[in-house]
Amino acid sequence: MSTMECLEKEVEEAEIAFKYLLKLRETDKIQMQKDMVLNIQMLIEPYLKKLKDSGATSNQKKLIEIIETNLQDIVSSFNRRLSLEFVNLSPMEIQIANLIKIGKTTKEIADLMHLSEKTIATHRNNVRCKLGIKNKKIPLRTYLATLGTNEDQNEDPAIFHCDKSEGFKTFMNASNNIN
């Protein structure tokens, strides 16, 4: 066997080992996701139900419902897409976007977060701006609900930044040149 044949055989064996490790990693990843879902269902959800049924006030029940929804979102792609693709959203904007997505109104969000409706409206406006839908006739809740639904497609929505010096009227794409 020549040196070249030996090298080719070693490369082939290395490729097989690499493919095996990748498959093993993917299997581990899937198992970890399943474990996380099971842990949430077995260790957290029962206590949330008990809290809800324990005479919680209306506001506390709303907060518990938000926690339940957020736990569901942990295993979904919504938060992952917001945090990865729209990294220019602040933590407060991500939190408000999540509440909008689950159907909370500006007033409800303001009450839950102990902020003014005007502050929430400003954050909503900033989210719309940063997502590139400020002057479009797309309901924010509808748009947010569609995030993560086409994750298997290789479509990356544009990431927009608002230029505050222009009073949130000028949009610049994250790549600065794509329209």
Coordinates of C-alpha atoms in Angstrom, one line a residue:
M1 CA 0.0 0.0 0.0
S2 CA 1.5 3.3 -1.1
T3 CA 1.8 6.4 1.2
M4 CA -1.0 8.1 -0.8
E5 CA -3.3 5.1 -0.3
C6 CA -2.6 5.1 3.4
L7 CA -3.4 8.8 3.6
E8 CA -6.6 8.4 1.7
K9 CA -7.6 5.6 4.0
E10 CA -6.8 7.7 7.1
V11 CA -8.8 10.6 5.7
E12 CA -11.7 8.3 4.9
E13 CA -11.6 6.9 8.5
A14 CA -11.4 10.4 9.9
E15 CA -14.5 11.4 7.9
I16 CA -16.4 8.4 9.1
A17 CA -15.5 9.2 12.7
F18 CA -16.4 12.9 12.2
K19 CA -19.8 12.0 10.8
Y20 CA -20.4 9.7 13.7
L21 CA -19.5 12.4 16.2
L22 CA -21.8 14.9 14.4
K23 CA -24.7 12.4 14.5
L24 CA -24.0 11.7 18.2
R25 CA -24.0 15.4 18.9
E26 CA -27.3 15.9 17.1
T27 CA -28.8 12.9 19.1
D28 CA -27.5 14.4 22.3
K29 CA -29.0 17.8 21.4
I30 CA -32.4 16.2 20.7
Q31 CA -32.3 14.3 23.9
M32 CA -31.4 17.4 25.9
Q33 CA -34.4 19.2 24.3
K34 CA -36.7 16.4 25.2
D35 CA -35.3 16.3 28.8
M36 CA -35.9 20.1 29.1
V37 CA -39.5 19.8 28.0
L38 CA -40.1 16.9 30.3
N39 CA -38.5 18.7 33.3
I40 CA -40.7 21.7 32.6
Q41 CA -43.8 19.6 32.4
M42 CA -42.9 17.5 35.5
L43 CA -41.1 19.9 37.8
I44 CA -42.5 23.4 37.0
E45 CA -46.0 23.2 35.5
P46 CA -47.6 21.4 38.4
Y47 CA -46.5 24.1 40.8
L48 CA -47.7 26.8 38.5
K49 CA -51.1 25.1 38.4
K50 CA -51.2 25.0 42.2
L51 CA -50.3 28.6 42.3
K52 CA -53.1 29.5 39.9
D53 CA -55.6 27.4 41.9
S54 CA -54.5 28.8 45.3
G55 CA -56.6 31.9 45.3
A56 CA -54.2 34.1 43.4
T57 CA -55.4 37.5 42.6
S58 CA -56.4 38.4 39.0
N59 CA -53.1 40.1 38.4
Q60 CA -51.1 37.2 39.9
K61 CA -53.0 34.7 37.6
K62 CA -52.1 36.9 34.6
L63 CA -48.5 36.7 35.7
I64 CA -48.7 33.0 36.1
E65 CA -50.2 32.7 32.6
I66 CA -47.3 34.7 31.3
I67 CA -44.8 32.4 33.0
E68 CA -46.5 29.4 31.5
T69 CA -46.4 31.0 28.1
N70 CA -42.8 31.9 28.5
L71 CA -41.9 28.4 29.4
Q72 CA -43.5 27.2 26.3
D73 CA -41.6 29.8 24.3
I74 CA -38.3 28.5 25.8
V75 CA -38.7 25.3 23.9
S76 CA -40.0 27.1 20.8
S77 CA -38.0 29.2 18.4
F78 CA -39.7 32.6 19.0
N79 CA -37.2 33.8 21.7
R80 CA -34.3 32.2 19.9
R81 CA -35.1 34.1 16.7
L82 CA -35.7 37.4 18.5
S83 CA -32.5 37.2 20.4
L84 CA -30.3 35.8 17.6
E85 CA -31.7 37.5 14.5
F86 CA -32.8 40.7 16.1
V87 CA -30.0 41.3 18.5
N88 CA -30.6 45.0 18.5
L89 CA -33.7 44.5 20.6
S90 CA -33.1 45.4 24.2
P91 CA -34.1 42.9 27.0
M92 CA -37.1 45.1 27.8
E93 CA -38.1 45.2 24.1
I94 CA -37.9 41.4 23.9
Q95 CA -40.0 41.1 27.1
I96 CA -42.6 43.5 25.7
A97 CA -42.6 41.8 22.3
N98 CA -43.3 38.5 24.0
L99 CA -46.2 39.9 25.9
I100 CA -47.6 41.4 22.7
K101 CA -47.2 38.1 21.0
I102 CA -49.3 36.3 23.6
G103 CA -52.1 38.9 23.1
K104 CA -51.5 41.4 25.9
T105 CA -52.7 45.0 25.2
T106 CA -50.6 48.0 25.9
K107 CA -52.7 48.7 29.0
E108 CA -52.3 45.2 30.3
I109 CA -48.5 45.2 29.7
A110 CA -48.3 48.6 31.5
D111 CA -50.2 47.2 34.5
L112 CA -48.2 44.0 34.6
M113 CA -44.8 45.8 34.4
H114 CA -45.8 48.7 36.5
L115 CA -44.9 51.2 33.7
S116 CA -46.9 53.8 32.0
E117 CA -48.9 53.1 28.8
K118 CA -46.8 55.8 27.1
T119 CA -43.6 53.9 28.0
I120 CA -45.0 50.7 26.7
A121 CA -46.2 52.5 23.5
T122 CA -42.6 53.8 23.0
H123 CA -41.2 50.3 23.4
R124 CA -43.8 49.0 21.0
N125 CA -42.8 51.7 18.5
N126 CA -39.1 50.8 18.9
V127 CA -39.8 47.1 18.4
R128 CA -41.8 47.9 15.2
C129 CA -38.9 50.1 14.0
K130 CA -36.2 47.6 14.7
L131 CA -38.1 44.8 13.1
G132 CA -38.6 47.0 10.0
I133 CA -42.4 47.2 10.1
K134 CA -42.9 50.6 11.5
N135 CA -44.7 52.1 8.6
K136 CA -46.3 48.9 7.3
K137 CA -49.9 47.8 7.9
I138 CA -48.8 44.7 9.7
P139 CA -50.2 44.2 13.2
L140 CA -47.2 43.7 15.5
R141 CA -48.8 40.7 17.3
T142 CA -49.4 39.0 13.9
Y143 CA -45.8 39.7 12.8
L144 CA -44.3 38.4 16.1
A145 CA -46.5 35.3 16.0
T146 CA -45.0 34.4 12.6
L147 CA -41.4 34.5 13.8
G148 CA -40.0 31.1 14.0
T149 CA -42.7 29.5 11.8
N150 CA -40.4 29.3 8.8
E151 CA -37.2 28.4 10.6
D152 CA -36.6 25.4 8.4
Q153 CA -36.5 27.8 5.4
N154 CA -33.3 29.7 4.9
E155 CA -35.0 33.0 4.9
D156 CA -33.4 35.6 7.2
P157 CA -35.6 38.6 7.7
A158 CA -33.8 41.9 7.4
I159 CA -32.7 43.4 10.7
F160 CA -33.4 47.1 10.8
H161 CA -32.0 49.7 13.1
C162 CA -33.7 53.0 13.7
D163 CA -31.6 56.1 13.3
K164 CA -32.6 58.1 16.4
S165 CA -31.1 61.3 15.0
E166 CA -33.9 61.2 12.4
G167 CA -36.6 60.8 14.9
F168 CA -37.1 57.1 14.2
K169 CA -38.1 57.9 10.6
T170 CA -34.9 56.6 8.9
F171 CA -34.2 53.0 8.6
M172 CA -30.9 51.4 8.0
N173 CA -30.6 47.7 7.3
A174 CA -28.1 45.9 9.5
S175 CA -25.9 45.4 6.5
N176 CA -26.2 49.1 5.7
N177 CA -26.8 48.6 1.9
I178 CA -29.6 46.0 1.4
N179 CA -33.0 47.3 0.5

